[in-house]
Short mmCIF file of C-alpha atoms in Angstrom, two decimals:
data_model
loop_
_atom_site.label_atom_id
_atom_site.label_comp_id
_atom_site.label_asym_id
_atom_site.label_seq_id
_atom_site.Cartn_x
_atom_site.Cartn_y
_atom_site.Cartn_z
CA UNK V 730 0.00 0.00 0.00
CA UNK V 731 1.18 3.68 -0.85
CA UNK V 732 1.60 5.77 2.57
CA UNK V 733 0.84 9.53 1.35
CA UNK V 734 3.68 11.60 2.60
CA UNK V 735 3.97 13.68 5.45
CA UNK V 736 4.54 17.14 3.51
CA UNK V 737 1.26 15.68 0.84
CA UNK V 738 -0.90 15.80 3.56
CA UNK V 739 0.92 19.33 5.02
CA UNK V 740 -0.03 20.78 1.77
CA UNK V 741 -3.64 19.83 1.39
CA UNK V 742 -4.21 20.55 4.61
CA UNK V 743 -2.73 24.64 4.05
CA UNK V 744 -4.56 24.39 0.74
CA UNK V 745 -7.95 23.54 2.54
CA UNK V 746 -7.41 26.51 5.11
CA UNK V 747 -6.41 28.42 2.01
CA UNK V 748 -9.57 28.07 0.32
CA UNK V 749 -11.26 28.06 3.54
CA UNK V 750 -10.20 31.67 4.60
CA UNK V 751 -10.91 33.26 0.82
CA UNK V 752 -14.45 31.74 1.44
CA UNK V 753 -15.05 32.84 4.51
CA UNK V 754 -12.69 35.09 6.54
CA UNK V 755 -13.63 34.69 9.74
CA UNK V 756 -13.67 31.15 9.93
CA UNK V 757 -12.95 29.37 13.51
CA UNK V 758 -13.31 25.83 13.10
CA UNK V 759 -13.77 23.19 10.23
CA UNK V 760 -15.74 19.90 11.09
CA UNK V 761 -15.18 17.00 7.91
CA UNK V 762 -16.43 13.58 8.70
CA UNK V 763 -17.34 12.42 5.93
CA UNK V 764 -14.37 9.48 4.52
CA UNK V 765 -13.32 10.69 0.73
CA UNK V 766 -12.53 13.94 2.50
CA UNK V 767 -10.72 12.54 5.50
CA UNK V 768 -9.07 10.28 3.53
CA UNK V 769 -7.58 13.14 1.36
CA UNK V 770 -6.57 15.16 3.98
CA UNK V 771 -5.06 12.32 6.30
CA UNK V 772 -4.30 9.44 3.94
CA UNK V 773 -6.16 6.85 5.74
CA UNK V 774 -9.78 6.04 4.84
CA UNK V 775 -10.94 5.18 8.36
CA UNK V 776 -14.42 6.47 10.37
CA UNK V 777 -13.32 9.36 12.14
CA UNK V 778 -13.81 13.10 12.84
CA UNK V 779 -10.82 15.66 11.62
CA UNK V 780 -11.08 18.69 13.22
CA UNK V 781 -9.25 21.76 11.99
CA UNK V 782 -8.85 25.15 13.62
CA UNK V 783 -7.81 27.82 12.03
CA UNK V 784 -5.65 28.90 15.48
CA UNK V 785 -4.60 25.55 16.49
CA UNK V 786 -3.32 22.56 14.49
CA UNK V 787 -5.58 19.86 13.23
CA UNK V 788 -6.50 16.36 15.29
CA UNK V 789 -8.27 13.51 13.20
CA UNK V 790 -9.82 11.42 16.09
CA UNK V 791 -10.68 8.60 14.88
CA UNK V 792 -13.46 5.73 16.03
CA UNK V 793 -12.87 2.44 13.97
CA UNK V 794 -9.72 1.84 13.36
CA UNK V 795 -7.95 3.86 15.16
CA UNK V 796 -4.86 1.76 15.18
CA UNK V 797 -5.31 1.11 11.37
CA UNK V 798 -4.84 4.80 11.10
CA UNK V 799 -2.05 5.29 13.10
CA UNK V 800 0.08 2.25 11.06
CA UNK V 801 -0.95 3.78 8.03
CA UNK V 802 -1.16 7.42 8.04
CA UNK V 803 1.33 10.05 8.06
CA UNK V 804 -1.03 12.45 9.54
CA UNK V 805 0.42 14.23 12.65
CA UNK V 806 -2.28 13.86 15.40
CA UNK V 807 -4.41 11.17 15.33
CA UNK V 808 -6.27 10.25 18.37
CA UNK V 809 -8.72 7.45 19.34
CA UNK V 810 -12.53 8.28 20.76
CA UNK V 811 -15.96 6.47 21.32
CA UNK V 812 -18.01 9.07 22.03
CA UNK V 813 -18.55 12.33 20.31
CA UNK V 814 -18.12 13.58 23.59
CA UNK V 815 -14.06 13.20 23.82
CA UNK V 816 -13.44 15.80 20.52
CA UNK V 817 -11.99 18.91 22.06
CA UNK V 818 -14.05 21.57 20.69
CA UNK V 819 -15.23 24.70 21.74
CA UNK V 820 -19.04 25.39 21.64
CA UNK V 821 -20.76 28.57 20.35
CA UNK V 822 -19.99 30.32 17.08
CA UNK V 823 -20.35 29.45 13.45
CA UNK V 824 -18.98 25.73 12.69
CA UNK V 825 -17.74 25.05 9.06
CA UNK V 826 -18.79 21.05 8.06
CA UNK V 827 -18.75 19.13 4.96
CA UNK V 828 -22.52 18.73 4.66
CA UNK V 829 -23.88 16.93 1.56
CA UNK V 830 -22.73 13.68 2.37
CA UNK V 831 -23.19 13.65 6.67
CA UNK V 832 -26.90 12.04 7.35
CA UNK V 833 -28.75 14.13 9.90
CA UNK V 834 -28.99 11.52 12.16
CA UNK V 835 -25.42 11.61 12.62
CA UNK V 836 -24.46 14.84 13.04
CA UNK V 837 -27.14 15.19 15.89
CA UNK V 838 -25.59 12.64 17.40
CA UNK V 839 -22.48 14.74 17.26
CA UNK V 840 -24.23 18.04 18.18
CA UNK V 841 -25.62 16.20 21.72
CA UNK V 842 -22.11 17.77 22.65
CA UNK V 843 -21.33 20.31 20.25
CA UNK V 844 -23.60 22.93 19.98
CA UNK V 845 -22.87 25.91 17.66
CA UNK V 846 -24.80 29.45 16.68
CA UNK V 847 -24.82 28.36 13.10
CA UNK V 848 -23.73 25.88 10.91
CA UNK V 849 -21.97 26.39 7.39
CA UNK V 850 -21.34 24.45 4.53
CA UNK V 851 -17.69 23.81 3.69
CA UNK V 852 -18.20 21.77 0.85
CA UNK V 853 -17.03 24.03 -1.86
CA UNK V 854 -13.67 24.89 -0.10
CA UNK V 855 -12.77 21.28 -0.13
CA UNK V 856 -14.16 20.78 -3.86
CA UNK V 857 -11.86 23.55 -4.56
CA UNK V 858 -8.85 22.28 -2.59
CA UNK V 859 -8.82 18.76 -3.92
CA UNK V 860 -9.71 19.71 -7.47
CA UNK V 861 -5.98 20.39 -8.53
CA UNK V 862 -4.16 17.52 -8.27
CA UNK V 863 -0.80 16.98 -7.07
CA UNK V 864 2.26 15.09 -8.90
CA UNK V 865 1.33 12.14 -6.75
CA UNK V 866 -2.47 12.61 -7.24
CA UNK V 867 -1.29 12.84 -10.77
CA UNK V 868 0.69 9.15 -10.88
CA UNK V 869 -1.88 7.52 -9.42
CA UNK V 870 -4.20 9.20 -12.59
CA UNK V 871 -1.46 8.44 -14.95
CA UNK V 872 -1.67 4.93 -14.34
CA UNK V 873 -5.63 4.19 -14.35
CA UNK V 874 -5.59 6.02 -17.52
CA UNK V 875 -3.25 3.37 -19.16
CA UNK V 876 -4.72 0.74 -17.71
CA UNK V 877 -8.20 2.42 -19.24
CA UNK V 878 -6.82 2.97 -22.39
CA UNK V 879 -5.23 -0.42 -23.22
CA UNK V 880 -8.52 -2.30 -21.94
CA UNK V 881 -10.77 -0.25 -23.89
CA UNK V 882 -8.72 0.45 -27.04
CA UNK V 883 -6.62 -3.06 -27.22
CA UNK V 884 -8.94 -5.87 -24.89
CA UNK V 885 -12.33 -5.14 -25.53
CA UNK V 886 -12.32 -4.96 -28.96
CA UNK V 887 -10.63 -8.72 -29.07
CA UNK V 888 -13.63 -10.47 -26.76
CA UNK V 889 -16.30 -8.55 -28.71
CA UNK V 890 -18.66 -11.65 -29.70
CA UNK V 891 -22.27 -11.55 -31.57
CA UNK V 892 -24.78 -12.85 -29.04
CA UNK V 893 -23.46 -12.05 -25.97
CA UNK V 894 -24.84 -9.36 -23.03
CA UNK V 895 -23.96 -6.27 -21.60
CA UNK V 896 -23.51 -8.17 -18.59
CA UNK V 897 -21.00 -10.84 -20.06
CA UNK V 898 -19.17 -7.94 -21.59
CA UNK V 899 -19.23 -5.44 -17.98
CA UNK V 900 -17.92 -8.25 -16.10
CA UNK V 901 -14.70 -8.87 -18.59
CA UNK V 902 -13.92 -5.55 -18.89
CA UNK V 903 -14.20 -5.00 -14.73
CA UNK V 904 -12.44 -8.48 -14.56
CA UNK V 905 -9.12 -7.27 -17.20
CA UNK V 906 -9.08 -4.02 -15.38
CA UNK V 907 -8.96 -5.42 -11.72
CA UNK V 908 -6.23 -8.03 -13.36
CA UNK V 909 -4.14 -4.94 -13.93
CA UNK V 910 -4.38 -3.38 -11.53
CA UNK V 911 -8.13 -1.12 -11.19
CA UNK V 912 -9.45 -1.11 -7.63
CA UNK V 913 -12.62 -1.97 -9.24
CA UNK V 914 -15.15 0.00 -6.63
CA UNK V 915 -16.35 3.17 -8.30
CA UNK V 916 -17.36 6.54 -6.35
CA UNK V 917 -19.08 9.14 -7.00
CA UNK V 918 -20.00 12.50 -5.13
CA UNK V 919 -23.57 13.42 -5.55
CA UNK V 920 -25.87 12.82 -3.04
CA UNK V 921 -28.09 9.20 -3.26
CA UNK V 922 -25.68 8.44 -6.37
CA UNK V 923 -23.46 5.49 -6.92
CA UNK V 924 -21.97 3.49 -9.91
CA UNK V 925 -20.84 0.08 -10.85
CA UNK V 926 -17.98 0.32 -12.85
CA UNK V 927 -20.06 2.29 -15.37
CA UNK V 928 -22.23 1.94 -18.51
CA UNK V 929 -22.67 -1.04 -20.75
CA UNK V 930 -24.84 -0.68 -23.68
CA UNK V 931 -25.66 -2.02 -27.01
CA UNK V 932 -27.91 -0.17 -28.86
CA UNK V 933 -30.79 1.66 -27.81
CA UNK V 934 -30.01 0.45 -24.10
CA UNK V 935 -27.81 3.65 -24.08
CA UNK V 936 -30.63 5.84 -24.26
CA UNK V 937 -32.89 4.25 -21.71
CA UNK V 938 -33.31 6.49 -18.37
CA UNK V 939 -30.96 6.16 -16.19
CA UNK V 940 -31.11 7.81 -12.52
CA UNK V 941 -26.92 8.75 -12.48
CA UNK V 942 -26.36 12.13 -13.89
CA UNK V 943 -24.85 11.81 -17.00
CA UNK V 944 -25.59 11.89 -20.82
CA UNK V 945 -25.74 8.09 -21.44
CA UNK V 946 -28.84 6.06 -20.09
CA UNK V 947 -28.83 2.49 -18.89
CA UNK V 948 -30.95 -0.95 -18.52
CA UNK V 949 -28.82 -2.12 -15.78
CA UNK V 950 -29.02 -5.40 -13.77
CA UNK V 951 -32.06 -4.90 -12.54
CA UNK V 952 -34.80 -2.15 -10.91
CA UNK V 953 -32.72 -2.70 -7.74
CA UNK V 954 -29.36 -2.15 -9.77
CA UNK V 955 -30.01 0.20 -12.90
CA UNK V 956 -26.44 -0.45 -13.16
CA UNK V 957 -23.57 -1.43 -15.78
CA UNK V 958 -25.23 -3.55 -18.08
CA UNK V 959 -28.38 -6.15 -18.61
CA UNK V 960 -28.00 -9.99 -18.90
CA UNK V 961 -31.03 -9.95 -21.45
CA UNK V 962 -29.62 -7.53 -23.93
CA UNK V 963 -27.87 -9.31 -26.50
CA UNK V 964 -25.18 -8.02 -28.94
CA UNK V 965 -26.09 -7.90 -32.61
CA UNK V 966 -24.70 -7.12 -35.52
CA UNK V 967 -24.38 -3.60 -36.64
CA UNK V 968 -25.38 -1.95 -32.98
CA UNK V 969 -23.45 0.36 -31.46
CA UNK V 970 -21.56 -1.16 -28.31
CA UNK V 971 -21.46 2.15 -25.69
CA UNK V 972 -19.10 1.81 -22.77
CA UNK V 973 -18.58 4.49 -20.22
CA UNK V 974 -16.72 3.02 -17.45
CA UNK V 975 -14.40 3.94 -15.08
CA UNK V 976 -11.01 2.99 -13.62
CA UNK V 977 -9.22 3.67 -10.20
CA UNK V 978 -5.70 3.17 -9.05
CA UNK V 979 -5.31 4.18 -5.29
CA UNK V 980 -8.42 6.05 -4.82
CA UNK V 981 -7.95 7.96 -7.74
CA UNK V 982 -9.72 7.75 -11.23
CA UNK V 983 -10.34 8.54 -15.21
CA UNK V 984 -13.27 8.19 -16.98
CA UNK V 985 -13.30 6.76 -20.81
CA UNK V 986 -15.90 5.70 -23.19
CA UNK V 987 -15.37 3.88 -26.26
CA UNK V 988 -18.10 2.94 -29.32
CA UNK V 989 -17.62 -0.07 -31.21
CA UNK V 990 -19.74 -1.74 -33.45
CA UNK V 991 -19.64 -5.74 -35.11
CA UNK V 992 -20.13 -5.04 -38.83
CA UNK V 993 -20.60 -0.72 -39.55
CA UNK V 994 -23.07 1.29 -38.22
CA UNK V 995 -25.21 3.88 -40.25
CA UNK V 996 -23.52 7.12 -42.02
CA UNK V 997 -25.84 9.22 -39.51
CA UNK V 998 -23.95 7.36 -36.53
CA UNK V 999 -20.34 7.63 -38.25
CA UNK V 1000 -21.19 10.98 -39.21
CA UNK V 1001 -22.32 12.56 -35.42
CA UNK V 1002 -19.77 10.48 -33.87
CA UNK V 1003 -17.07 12.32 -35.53
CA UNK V 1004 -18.87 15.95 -34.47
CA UNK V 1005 -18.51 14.23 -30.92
CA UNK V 1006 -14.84 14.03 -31.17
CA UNK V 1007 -14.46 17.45 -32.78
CA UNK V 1008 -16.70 18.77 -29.94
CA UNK V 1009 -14.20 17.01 -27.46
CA UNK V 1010 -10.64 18.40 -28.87
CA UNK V 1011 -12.23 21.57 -29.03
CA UNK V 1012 -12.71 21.82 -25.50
CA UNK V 1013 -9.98 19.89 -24.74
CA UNK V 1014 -7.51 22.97 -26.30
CA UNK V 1015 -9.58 25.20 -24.49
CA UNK V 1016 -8.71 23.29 -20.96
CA UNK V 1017 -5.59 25.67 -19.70
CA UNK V 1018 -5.10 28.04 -16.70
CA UNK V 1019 -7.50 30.87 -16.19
CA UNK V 1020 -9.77 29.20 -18.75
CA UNK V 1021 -13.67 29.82 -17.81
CA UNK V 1022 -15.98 26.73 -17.62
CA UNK V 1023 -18.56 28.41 -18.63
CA UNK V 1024 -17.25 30.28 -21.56
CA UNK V 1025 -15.76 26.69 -22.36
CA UNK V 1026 -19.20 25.37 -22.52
CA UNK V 1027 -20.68 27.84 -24.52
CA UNK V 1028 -18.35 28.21 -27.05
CA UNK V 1029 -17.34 24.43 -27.74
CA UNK V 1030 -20.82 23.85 -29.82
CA UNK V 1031 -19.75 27.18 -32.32
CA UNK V 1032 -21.10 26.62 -35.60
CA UNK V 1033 -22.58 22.90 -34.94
CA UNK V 1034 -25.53 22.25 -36.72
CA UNK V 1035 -29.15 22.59 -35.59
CA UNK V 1036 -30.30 18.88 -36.04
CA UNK V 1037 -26.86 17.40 -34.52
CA UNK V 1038 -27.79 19.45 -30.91
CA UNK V 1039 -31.60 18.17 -31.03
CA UNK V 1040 -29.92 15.23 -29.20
CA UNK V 1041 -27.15 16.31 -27.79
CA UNK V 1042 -25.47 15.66 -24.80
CA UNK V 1043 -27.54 12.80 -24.59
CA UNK V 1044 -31.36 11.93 -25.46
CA UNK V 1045 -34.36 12.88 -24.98
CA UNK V 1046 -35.08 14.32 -21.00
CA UNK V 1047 -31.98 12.42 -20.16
CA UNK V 1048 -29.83 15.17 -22.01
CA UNK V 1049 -27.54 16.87 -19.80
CA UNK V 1050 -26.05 20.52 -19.77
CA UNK V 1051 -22.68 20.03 -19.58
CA UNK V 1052 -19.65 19.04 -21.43
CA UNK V 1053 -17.06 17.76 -18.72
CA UNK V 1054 -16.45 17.49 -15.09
CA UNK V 1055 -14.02 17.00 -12.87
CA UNK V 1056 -12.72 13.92 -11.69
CA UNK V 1057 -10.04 12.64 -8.76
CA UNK V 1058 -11.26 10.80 -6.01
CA UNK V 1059 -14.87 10.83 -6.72
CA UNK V 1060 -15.57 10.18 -10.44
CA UNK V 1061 -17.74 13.76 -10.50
CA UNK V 1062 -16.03 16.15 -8.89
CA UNK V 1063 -15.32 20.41 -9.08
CA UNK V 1064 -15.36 21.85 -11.49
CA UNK V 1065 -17.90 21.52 -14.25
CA UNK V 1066 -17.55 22.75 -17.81
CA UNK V 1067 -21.41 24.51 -17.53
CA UNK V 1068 -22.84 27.70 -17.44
CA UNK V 1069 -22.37 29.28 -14.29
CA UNK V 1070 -19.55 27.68 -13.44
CA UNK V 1071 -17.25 31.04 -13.60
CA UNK V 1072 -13.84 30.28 -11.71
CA UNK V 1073 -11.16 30.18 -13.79
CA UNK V 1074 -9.11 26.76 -14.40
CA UNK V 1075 -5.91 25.71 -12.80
CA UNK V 1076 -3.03 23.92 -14.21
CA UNK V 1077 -3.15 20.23 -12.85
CA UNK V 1078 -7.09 20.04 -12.44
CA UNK V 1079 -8.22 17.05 -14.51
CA UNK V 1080 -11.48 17.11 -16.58
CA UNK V 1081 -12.97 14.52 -17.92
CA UNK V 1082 -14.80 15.75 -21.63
CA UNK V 1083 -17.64 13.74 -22.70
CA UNK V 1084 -19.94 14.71 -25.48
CA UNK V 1085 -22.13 12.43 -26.89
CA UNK V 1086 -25.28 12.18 -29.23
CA UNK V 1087 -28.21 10.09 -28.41
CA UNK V 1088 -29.80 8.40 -32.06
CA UNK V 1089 -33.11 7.41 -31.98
CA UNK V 1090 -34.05 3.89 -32.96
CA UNK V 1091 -30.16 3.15 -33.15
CA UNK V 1092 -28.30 4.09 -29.81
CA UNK V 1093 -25.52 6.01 -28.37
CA UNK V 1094 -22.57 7.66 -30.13
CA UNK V 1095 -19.64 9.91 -28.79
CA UNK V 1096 -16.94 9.39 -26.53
CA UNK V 1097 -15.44 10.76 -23.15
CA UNK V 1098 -11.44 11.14 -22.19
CA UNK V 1099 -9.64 12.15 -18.93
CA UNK V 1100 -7.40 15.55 -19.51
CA UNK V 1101 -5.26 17.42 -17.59
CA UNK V 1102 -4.92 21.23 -17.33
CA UNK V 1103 -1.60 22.59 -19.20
CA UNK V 1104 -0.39 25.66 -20.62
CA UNK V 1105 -0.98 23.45 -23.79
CA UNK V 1106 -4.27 22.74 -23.61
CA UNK V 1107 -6.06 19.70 -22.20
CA UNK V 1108 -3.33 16.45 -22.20
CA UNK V 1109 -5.24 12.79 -21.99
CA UNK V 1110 -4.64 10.48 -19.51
CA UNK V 1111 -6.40 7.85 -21.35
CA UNK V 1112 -5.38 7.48 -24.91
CA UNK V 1113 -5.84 9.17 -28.12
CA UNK V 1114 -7.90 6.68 -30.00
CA UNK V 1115 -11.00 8.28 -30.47
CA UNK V 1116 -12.71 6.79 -33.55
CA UNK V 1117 -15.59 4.07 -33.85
CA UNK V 1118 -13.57 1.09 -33.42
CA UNK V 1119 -15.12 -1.59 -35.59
CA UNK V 1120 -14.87 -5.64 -35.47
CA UNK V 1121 -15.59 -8.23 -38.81
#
């Protein structure tokens, strides 16, 4: 297992009261419970309580496993508790916590102890910290991305087979990537949302409804598990094959999707495919420091045609209004290439571009690709083969 450094974890924690203070000035303490946070700023993913004060140093105490933590994590202070009760905190006055993700239940079982005059979101301070990534965060990126592109661009293609389901197909491609080296779990941010692996589609599957926000839709397993891919859809010739899935090497992911097809699809599908991947290296040179999301997002479509953005990004009331989003330890993450999204970009924020077309009566067309922020323009993490990749 990789130990984050001591001086990582020193520098996300200064970039967190960073962002903190230019959100809020007069900011006394900072409450984050929930894990994917913790985990970034204490390199251990265990259930605990960090506490950060902006006069003091920060203490992570930690529940369950607090020795786990302690073997494992470079943080500074970490201190075992069972009750809410132990954390040394001082009542009264505004407390900053990471709220979309902490169940109310919960933090009232915190607040038995704890009472403050008013609570205040700290979620977008921590977006903002962890969205640009550091040359570690970057590694770990750097190899899910090859791992991605060589099982999406070199495998799948090979076990592509007439006759056999989305589910046959998700569970090869989440089998390969594990064998190299994928963590296989997939998170996501959002609240109520989750993922398995991704999106498996052939044909019109892609454009079913799907509850995860994104531009492709999904059968799924089941009504349970609207997830990855269905065990009665069945691969024919001539239908698009749409896989949106993603990979993660130490916490940390890329997104990719991929069309294939066994035999050629229609000119309509060839042709709107290929808008897709203009669409995408036109944002993708638009992805460098001080950039605008939103100006990004408006300007990337330019000049398409009419009919092509009837459908587009996705189908039907599933469309979505974005282009990209950001991606690290959750696969959605700060920031979003959409209108009003207004902060500028930062060199070593990684985006993940995905525009896609929805085709009535056919499928899903398009494709997705994880990029860094340069001085250069976007740089993929994930490969650079972006056309249809057809089989017999």
């Amino acid at each position: 297992m990789t130990i984050i450094p001591k001086g990582e974890l020193e520098q996300r924690i200064n970039r967190l009261r960073s962002e903190l203070t230019g959100f809020d000035a007069e900011w006394k303490t900072a409450v984050l419970m929930d894990r994917i946070n913790c985990y970034y700023l204490t390199g251990t993913m265990q259930n605990g309580v960090l506490v950060i004060k902006r006069d003091g140093d920060a203490v992570f105490y930690v529940r369950r496993s607090c020795q786990r933590a302690i073997e494992e994590s470079n943080f500074p202070d970490v201190r075992c508790f069972k009750s809410f009760r132990e954390l040394e905190i001082e009542s009264g006055g505004i407390l900053h916590l990471d709220t979309e993700k902490i169940p109310m239940a919960h933090f009232s079982r915190f607040s038995k102890y704890h009472s403050f005059d008013e609570i205040r979101s700290l979620d977008f301070p921590v977006a903002k910290a962890r969205a640009v990534k550091s040359e570690l965060e970057l590694s770990f990126m750097k190899q899910a991305g090859e791992i991605h592109r060589s099982v999406l661009e070199e495998y799948v293609p090979s076990i592509l087979e007439v006759g056999m389901s989305e589910f046959e197909l998700g569970t090869e491609i989440l089998s390969e990537m594990m064998r190299r080296g994928s963590q296989g779990l997939t998170r996501t941010g959002g609240y109520g949302s989750e993922l398995f692996l991704g999106l498996v589609c052939f044909g019109e599957s892609a454009l079913y409804h799907n509850t995860f926000d994104g531009p492709g839709g999904v059968r799924g397993i089941s009504t349970a598990v609207p997830l990855m891919g269905s065990s009665e859809v069945k691969l024919e010739r001539n239908m698009p094959v749409f896989v949106d899935v993603a990979c993660g090497i130490q916490g940390y992911y890329t997104d990719k999707t991929s069309i294939y097809s066994i035999g050629e699809l229609t000119d309509e599908a060839c042709r709107y495919h290929e808008i897709c991947v203009q669409l995408q290296q036109r944002g993708a040179d638009m992805l460098r420091p001080g950039a605008v999301p939103s100006e990004i997002y408006r300007e990337h479509t330019a000049g398409v045609d009419a009919e092509f953005l009837k459908e587009y990004n996705g189908f039907g009331l599933g469309k979505v209004t974005f282009l990209g989003h950001g991606i690290g330890l959750h696969v959605d993450e700060y920031p979003v290439i959409a209108e009003k999204f207004d902060d500028p970009l930062e060199e070593n924020m990684v985006i993940a571009l995905e525009p896609k077309r929805g085709i009535p009566g056919l499928g899903m067309v398009g494709i997705e690709n994880t990029f860094v922020v340069t001085p250069e323009g976007g740089k993929s993490l994930t490969g650079s083969h972006f056309d249809i990749i057809s089989k017999g």
